[in-house]
XYZ file of C-alpha atoms in Angstrom:
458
model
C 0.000 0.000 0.000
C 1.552 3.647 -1.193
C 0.929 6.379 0.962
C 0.701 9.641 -0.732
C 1.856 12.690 1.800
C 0.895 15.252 -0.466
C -2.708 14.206 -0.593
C -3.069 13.667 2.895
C -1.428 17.242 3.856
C -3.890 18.966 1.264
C -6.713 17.188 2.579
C -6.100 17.981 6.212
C -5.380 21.893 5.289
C -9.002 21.458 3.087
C -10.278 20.461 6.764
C -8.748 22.852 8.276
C -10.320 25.574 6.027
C -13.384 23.995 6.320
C -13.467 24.762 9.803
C -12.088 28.010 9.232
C -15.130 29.134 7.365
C -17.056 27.512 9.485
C -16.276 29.625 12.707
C -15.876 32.237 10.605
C -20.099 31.629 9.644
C -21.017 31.147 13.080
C -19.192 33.912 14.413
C -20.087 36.305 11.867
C -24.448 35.072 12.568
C -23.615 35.319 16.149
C -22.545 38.917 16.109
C -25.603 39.189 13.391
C -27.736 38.074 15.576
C -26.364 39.971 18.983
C -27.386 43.120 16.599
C -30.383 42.286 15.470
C -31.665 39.802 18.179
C -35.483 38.767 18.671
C -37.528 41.263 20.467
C -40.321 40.009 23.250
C -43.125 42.673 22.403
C -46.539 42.766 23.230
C -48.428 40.829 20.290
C -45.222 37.995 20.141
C -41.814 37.829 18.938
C -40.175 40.547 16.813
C -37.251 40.884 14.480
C -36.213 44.066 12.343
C -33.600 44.253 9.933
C -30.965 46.588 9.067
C -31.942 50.041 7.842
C -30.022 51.770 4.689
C -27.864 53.672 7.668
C -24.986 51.538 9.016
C -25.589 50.753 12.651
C -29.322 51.411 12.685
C -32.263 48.840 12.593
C -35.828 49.059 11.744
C -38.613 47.875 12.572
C -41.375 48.392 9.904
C -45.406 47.568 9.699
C -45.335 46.481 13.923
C -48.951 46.252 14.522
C -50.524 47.814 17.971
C -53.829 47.285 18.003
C -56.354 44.519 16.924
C -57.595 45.521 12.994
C -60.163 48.209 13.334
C -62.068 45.687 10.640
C -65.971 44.517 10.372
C -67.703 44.845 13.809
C -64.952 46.816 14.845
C -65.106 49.587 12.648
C -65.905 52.970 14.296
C -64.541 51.372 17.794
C -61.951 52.116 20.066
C -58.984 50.337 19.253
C -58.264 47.016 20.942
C -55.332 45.651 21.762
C -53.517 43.713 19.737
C -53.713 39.783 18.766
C -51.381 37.621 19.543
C -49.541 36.493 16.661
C -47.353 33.397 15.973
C -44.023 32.821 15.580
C -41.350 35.447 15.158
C -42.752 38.662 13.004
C -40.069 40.071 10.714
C -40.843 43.786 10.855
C -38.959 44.458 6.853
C -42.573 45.855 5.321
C -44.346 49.073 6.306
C -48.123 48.427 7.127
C -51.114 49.905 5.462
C -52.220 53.283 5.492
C -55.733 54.523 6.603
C -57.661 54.706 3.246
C -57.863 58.550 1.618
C -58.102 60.312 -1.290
C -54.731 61.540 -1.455
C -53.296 64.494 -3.190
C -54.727 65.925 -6.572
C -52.338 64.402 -9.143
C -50.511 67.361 -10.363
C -51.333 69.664 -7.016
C -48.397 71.906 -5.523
C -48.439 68.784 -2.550
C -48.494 66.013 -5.081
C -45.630 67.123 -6.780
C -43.813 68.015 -3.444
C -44.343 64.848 -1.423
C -46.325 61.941 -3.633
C -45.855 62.218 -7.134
C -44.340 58.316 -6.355
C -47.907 57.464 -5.099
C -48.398 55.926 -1.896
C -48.499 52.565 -0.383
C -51.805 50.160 -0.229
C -54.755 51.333 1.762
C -57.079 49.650 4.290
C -59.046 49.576 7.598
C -56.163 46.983 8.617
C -53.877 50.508 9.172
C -53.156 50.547 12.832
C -49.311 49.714 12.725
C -46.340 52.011 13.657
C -42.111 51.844 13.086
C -39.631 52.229 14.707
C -35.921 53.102 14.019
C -33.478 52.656 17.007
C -29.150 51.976 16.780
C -28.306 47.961 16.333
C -26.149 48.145 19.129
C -28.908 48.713 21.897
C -31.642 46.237 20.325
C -32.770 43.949 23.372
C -31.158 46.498 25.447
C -33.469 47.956 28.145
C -30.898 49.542 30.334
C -29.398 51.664 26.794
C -32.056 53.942 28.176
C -32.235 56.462 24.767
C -34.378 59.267 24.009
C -37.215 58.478 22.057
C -39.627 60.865 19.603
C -42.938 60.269 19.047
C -43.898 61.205 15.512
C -47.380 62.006 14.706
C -47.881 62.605 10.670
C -50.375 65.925 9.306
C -52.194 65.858 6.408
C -55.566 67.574 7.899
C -56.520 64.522 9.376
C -57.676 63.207 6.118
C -54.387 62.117 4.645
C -50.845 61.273 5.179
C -49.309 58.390 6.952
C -46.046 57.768 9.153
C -43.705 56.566 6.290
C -44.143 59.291 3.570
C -41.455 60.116 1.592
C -40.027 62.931 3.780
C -40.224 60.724 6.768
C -37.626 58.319 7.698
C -35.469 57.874 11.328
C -32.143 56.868 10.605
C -30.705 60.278 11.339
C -32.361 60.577 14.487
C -31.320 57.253 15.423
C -27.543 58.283 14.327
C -27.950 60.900 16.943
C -28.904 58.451 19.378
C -32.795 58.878 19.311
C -34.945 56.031 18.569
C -37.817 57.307 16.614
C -41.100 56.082 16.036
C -43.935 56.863 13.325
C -47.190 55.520 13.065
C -50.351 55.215 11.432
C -54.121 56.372 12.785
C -57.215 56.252 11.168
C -58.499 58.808 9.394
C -61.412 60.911 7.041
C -64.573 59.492 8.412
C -63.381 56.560 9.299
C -61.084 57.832 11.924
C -63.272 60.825 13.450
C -66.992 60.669 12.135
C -69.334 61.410 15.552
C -73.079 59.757 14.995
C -75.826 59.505 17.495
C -76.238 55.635 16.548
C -72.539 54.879 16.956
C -72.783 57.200 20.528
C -75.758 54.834 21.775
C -73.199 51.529 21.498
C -70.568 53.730 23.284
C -70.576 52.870 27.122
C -69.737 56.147 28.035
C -72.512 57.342 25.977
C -69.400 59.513 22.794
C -68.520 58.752 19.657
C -65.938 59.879 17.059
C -62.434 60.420 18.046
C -61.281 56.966 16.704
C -58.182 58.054 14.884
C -57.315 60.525 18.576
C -57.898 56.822 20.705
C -55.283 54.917 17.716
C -52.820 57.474 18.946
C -53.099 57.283 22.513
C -52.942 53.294 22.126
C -49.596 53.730 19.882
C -48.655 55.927 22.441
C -48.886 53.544 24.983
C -47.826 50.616 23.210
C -44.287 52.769 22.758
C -44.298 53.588 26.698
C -45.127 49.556 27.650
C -42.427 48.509 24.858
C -40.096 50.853 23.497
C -37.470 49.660 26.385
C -36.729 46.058 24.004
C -35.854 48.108 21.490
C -33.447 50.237 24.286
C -35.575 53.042 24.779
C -36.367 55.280 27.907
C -40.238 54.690 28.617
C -39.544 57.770 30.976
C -38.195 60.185 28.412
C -40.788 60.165 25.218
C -41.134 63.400 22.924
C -44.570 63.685 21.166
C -44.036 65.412 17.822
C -46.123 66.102 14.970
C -46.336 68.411 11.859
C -50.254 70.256 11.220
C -52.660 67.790 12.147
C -50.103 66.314 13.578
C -49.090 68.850 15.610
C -52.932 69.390 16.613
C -52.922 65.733 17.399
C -50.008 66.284 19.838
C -51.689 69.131 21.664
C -54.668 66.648 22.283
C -52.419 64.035 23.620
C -50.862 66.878 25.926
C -54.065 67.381 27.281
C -55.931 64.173 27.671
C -55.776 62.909 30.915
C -55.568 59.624 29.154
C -51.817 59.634 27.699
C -50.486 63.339 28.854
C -48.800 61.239 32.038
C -46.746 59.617 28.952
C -44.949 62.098 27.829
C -41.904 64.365 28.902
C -41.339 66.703 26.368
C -43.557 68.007 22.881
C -42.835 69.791 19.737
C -45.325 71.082 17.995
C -44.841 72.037 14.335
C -47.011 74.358 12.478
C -50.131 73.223 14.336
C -51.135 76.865 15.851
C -50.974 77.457 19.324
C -53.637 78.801 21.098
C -56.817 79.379 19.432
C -58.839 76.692 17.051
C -56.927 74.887 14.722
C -58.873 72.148 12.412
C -61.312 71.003 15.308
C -65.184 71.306 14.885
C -66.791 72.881 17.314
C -69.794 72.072 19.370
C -70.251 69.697 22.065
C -71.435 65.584 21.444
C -74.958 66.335 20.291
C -73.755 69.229 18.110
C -71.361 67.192 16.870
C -73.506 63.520 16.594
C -75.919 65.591 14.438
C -73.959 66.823 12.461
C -72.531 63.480 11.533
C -75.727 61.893 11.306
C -77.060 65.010 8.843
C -73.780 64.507 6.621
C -74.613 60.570 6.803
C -78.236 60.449 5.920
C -77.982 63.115 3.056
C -75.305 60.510 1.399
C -78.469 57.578 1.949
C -76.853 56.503 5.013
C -79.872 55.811 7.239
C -78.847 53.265 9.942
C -75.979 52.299 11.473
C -76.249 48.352 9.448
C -75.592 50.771 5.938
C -72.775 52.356 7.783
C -71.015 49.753 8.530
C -71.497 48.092 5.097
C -70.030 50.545 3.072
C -67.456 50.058 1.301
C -64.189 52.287 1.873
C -63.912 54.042 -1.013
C -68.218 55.104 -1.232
C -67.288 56.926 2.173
C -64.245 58.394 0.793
C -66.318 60.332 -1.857
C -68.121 62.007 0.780
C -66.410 65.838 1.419
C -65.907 65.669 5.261
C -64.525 68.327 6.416
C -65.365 69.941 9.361
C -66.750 66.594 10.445
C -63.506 64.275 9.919
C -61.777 65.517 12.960
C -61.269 65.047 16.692
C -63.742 67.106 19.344
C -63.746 67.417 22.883
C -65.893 64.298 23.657
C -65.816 64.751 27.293
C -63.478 61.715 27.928
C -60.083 61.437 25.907
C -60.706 65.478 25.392
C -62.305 66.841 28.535
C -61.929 70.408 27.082
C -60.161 72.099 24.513
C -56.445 73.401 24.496
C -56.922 76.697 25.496
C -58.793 75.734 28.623
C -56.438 73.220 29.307
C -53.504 75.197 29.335
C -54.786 77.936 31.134
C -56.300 75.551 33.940
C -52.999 73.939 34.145
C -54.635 70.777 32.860
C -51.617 70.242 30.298
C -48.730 68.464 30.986
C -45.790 70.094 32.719
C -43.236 69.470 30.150
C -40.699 70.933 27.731
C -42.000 72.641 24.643
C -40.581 73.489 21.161
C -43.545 75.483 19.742
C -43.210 77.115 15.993
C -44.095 77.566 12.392
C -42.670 78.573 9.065
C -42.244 81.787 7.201
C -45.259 81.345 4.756
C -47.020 78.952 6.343
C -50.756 77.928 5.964
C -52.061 80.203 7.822
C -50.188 83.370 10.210
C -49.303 81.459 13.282
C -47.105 83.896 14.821
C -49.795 85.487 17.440
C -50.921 81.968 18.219
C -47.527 81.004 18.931
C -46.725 83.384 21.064
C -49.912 83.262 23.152
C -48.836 79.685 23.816
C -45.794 80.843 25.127
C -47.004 83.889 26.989
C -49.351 81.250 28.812
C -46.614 78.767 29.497
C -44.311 81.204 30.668
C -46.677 82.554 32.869
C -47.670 78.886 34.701
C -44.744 76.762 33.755
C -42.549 74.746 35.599
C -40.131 73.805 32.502
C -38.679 75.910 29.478
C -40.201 76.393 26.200
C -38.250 77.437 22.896
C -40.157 78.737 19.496
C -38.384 78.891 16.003
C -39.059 79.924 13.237
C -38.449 78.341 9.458
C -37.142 80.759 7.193
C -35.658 79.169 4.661
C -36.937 79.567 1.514
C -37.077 76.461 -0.548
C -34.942 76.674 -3.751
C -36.550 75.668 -7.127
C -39.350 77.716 -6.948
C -41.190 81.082 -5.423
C -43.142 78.934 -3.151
C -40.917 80.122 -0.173
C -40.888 78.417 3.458
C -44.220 76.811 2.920
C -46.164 74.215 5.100
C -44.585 71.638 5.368
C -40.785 72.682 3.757
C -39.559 71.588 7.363
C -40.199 68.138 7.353
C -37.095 67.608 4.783
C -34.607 68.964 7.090
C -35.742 68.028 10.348
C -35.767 64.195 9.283
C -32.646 64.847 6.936
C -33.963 63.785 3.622
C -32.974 66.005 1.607
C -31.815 63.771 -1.062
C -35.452 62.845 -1.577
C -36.848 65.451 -2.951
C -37.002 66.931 -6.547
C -35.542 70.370 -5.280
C -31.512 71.709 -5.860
C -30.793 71.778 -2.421
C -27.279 73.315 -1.851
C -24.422 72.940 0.531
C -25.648 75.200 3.020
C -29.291 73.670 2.923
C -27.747 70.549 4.155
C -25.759 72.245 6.701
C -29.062 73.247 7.908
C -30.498 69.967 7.941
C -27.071 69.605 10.608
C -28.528 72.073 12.774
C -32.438 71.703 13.079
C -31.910 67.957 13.677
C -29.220 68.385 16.346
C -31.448 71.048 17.878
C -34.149 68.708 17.625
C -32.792 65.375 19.117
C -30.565 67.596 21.978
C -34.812 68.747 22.638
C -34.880 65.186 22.661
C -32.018 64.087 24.971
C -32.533 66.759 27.295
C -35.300 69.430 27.476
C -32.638 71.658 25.658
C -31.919 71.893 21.955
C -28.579 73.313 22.920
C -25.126 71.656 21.667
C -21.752 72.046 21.174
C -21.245 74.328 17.979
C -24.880 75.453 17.470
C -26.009 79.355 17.702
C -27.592 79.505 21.640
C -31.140 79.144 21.400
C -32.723 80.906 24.588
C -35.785 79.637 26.312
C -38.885 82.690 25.160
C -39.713 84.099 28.866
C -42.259 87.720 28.900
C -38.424 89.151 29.592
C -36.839 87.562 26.610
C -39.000 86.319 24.368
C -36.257 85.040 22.048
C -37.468 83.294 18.619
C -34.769 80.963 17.076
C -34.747 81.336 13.246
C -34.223 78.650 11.498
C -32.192 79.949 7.846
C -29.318 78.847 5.760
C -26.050 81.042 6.019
């Protein structure tokens, strides 16, 4: 018998090798895995995967609350079902059904000329974006903002274009959007639907998804290596109005430590119908029965998109119901029935509507009863591309850092202000204070000082 060294040493390096890659695989899934480990939430298992940012993970399409779907469709939100298995979170849910933007409108071409993901009732889901290294992490302890989308309460949903965390997360905020219901769907009041309430309201729906999202963050954000203790509610318009409800309602205001509130007014109406239940229960039922709507069997038969051709608004909106909205903002904050927090309060240049004297009657209130600070900007830049200025909206690209998004010839110094807002922002965040190393001073507004941070290239 011939034995043949060669062979034998070039198998046993082949083994070697072998082996080689072999720890190399397991080492390299186990350090996978140690970043992006399974999450216990409520509902089940979770898993995210790894965002476009290196470092960052996300969680997309987690659901909060039981479908809003058949019988339960113009209910409070319930919580959600169990599911089975381990949920990888790589797909954004559904959005509450609208009608969307006008193709061709000044907002269509700004924000969804790339159209917008599938709609449904099945909408109640929210995302989350938080660093890799503090997944299953509760002690991490991070910051976390609360994003509430606008759109008038009739559109919009928390993964639009302009929307996305891994900045924030960068900066060592988790953030978190989410999805409500909305239109009719999400707000309509009706005497029939305020009989099967036990507390005798109705409406409000798409107000109640928020508080439960809300809460869901405050019972779970800690797996992902958040601070339950240290949440910012934030929101843009209707979302901005939506986070001066949850300020208020004695139902989720104990929640929250610090708010921002973009270009959603101050004091004063914004977008809310007035009237109390009945006022309001009438008018939903008038608006219902003139479209052949006649019991509340029809109403809950119709299709989606029948209800979406019905104009709505001044009826599609949250109320003070006497329950999630004892009263309205203004009473609230000068009863000192708001929470006792840190505010960022402001608006931009050519916004919707003038702001500026709300604003400031905010902060002339606050300053007056407060225990905290509260800062106001203002957006000044004025968007290059066209004469549309520092509309509505021209925030959102900077403040989530998306510049690179959008159609417009943004220039050096435009993303040099995208720099500043968000570290202003997510030091708001961290600390109460939007203060940092590098940055301009921005002064707390006091009746002595009332200082107004603009917000420009230079």
């Amino acid at each position: 018998m011939k034995i043949y060294p060669n062979r034998i040493q070039i198998k046993f390096r082949m083994v070697k090798i072998s082996h080689l890659l072999m720890t190399l695989f397991l080492f390299a899934t186990a350090s996978m895995q140690a970043q992006n480990p399974v999450l216990s939430v409520t509902g089940g298992k979770l898993q995210g995967v790894a965002s476009a940012a290196p470092g960052i993970n996300v969680y997309k399409g987690i659901p909060y609350a039981t479908p809003p779907v058949g019988v339960l469709r113009w209910r409070r939100p319930q919580p959600v079902k169990p599911w089975k298995g381990i949920k990888i979170a790589d797909h954004f849910g559904n959005i509450s059904w609208q009608s969307g933007q006008q193709h061709g409108s000044f907002y269509w071409k700004e924000f969804y000329q790339n159209g917008q993901d599938p709609m449904s009732e099945d909408c109640l889901y929210l995302n989350v974006w938080a660093p890799a290294a503090t997944a299953g992490k509760p002690d991490a302890k991070l910051p976390v903002a609360f994003w509430v989308h606008g759109g008038g309460y009739i559109n919009g949903y928390g993964h639009e274009i302009t929307m996305d965390g891994d900045a924030w997360a960068m900066r060592g905020v988790i953030l978190v959007t989410i999805n409500y219901r909305l239109g009719l769907l999400g707000f309509l009041a009706h005497p029939a639907l305020s009989a099967e309430s036990a507390d005798g309201t109705s409406g409000n729906y798409g107000t109640y998804d928020q508080i439960m999202a809300l809460r869901w963050v405050h019972d779970n954000i800690a797996q992902f290596g958040g601070d339950p203790d240290n949440i910012t509610v934030m929101g843009q318009s209707a979302g901005a109005a939506s986070v001066k409800n949850l300020v208020i309602s004695p139902m989720s205001r104990r929640l929250i430590r610090r708010c921002i509130i973009q270009s959603g007014g101050g004091m004063g109406k914004f977008i809310e119908p007035d009237g109390d239940n009945k006022i309001v229960d009438e008018r939903g039922r008038l608006l219902m029965e003139k479209h052949g709507y006649t019991t509340i069997g029809q109403l809950r038969a119709a299709r989606p998109e029948e209800l979406l051709k019905i104009a709505a608004w001044g009826v599609a909106s949250p109320h003070t119901d006497g329950v999630a909205l004892p009263e309205n903002f203004d009473s609230a904050v000068k009863q000192g029935h708001v929470a006792d927090i840190d505010y960022m309060i402001g608006c931009t240049v050519d916004d919707i509507v003038p702001m500026n004297k709300a604003v400031d009657a905010f902060c002339y209130a606050r300053d007056s009863i407060h225990t905290h600070n509260i800062y106001q900007y203002l957006f000044a830049r004025k968007l290059p591309g066209s004469t549309d200025g520092a509309f509505h909206s021209a925030e959102l690209w900077y403040m989530f850092h998306t510049l690179n998004r959008c159609w417009r010839p943004f220039t050096s110094a435009d993303y040099r202000l995208a720099d500043e807002i968000m570290d202003y922002w997510t030091n708001f965040c961290k600390n109460g204070n939007p203060n940092g190393e590098g940055r301009e001073t921005w002064h707390a507004f006091t009746r002595q000082n009332p200082f107004v941070m603009t917000l420009n290239v230079k």
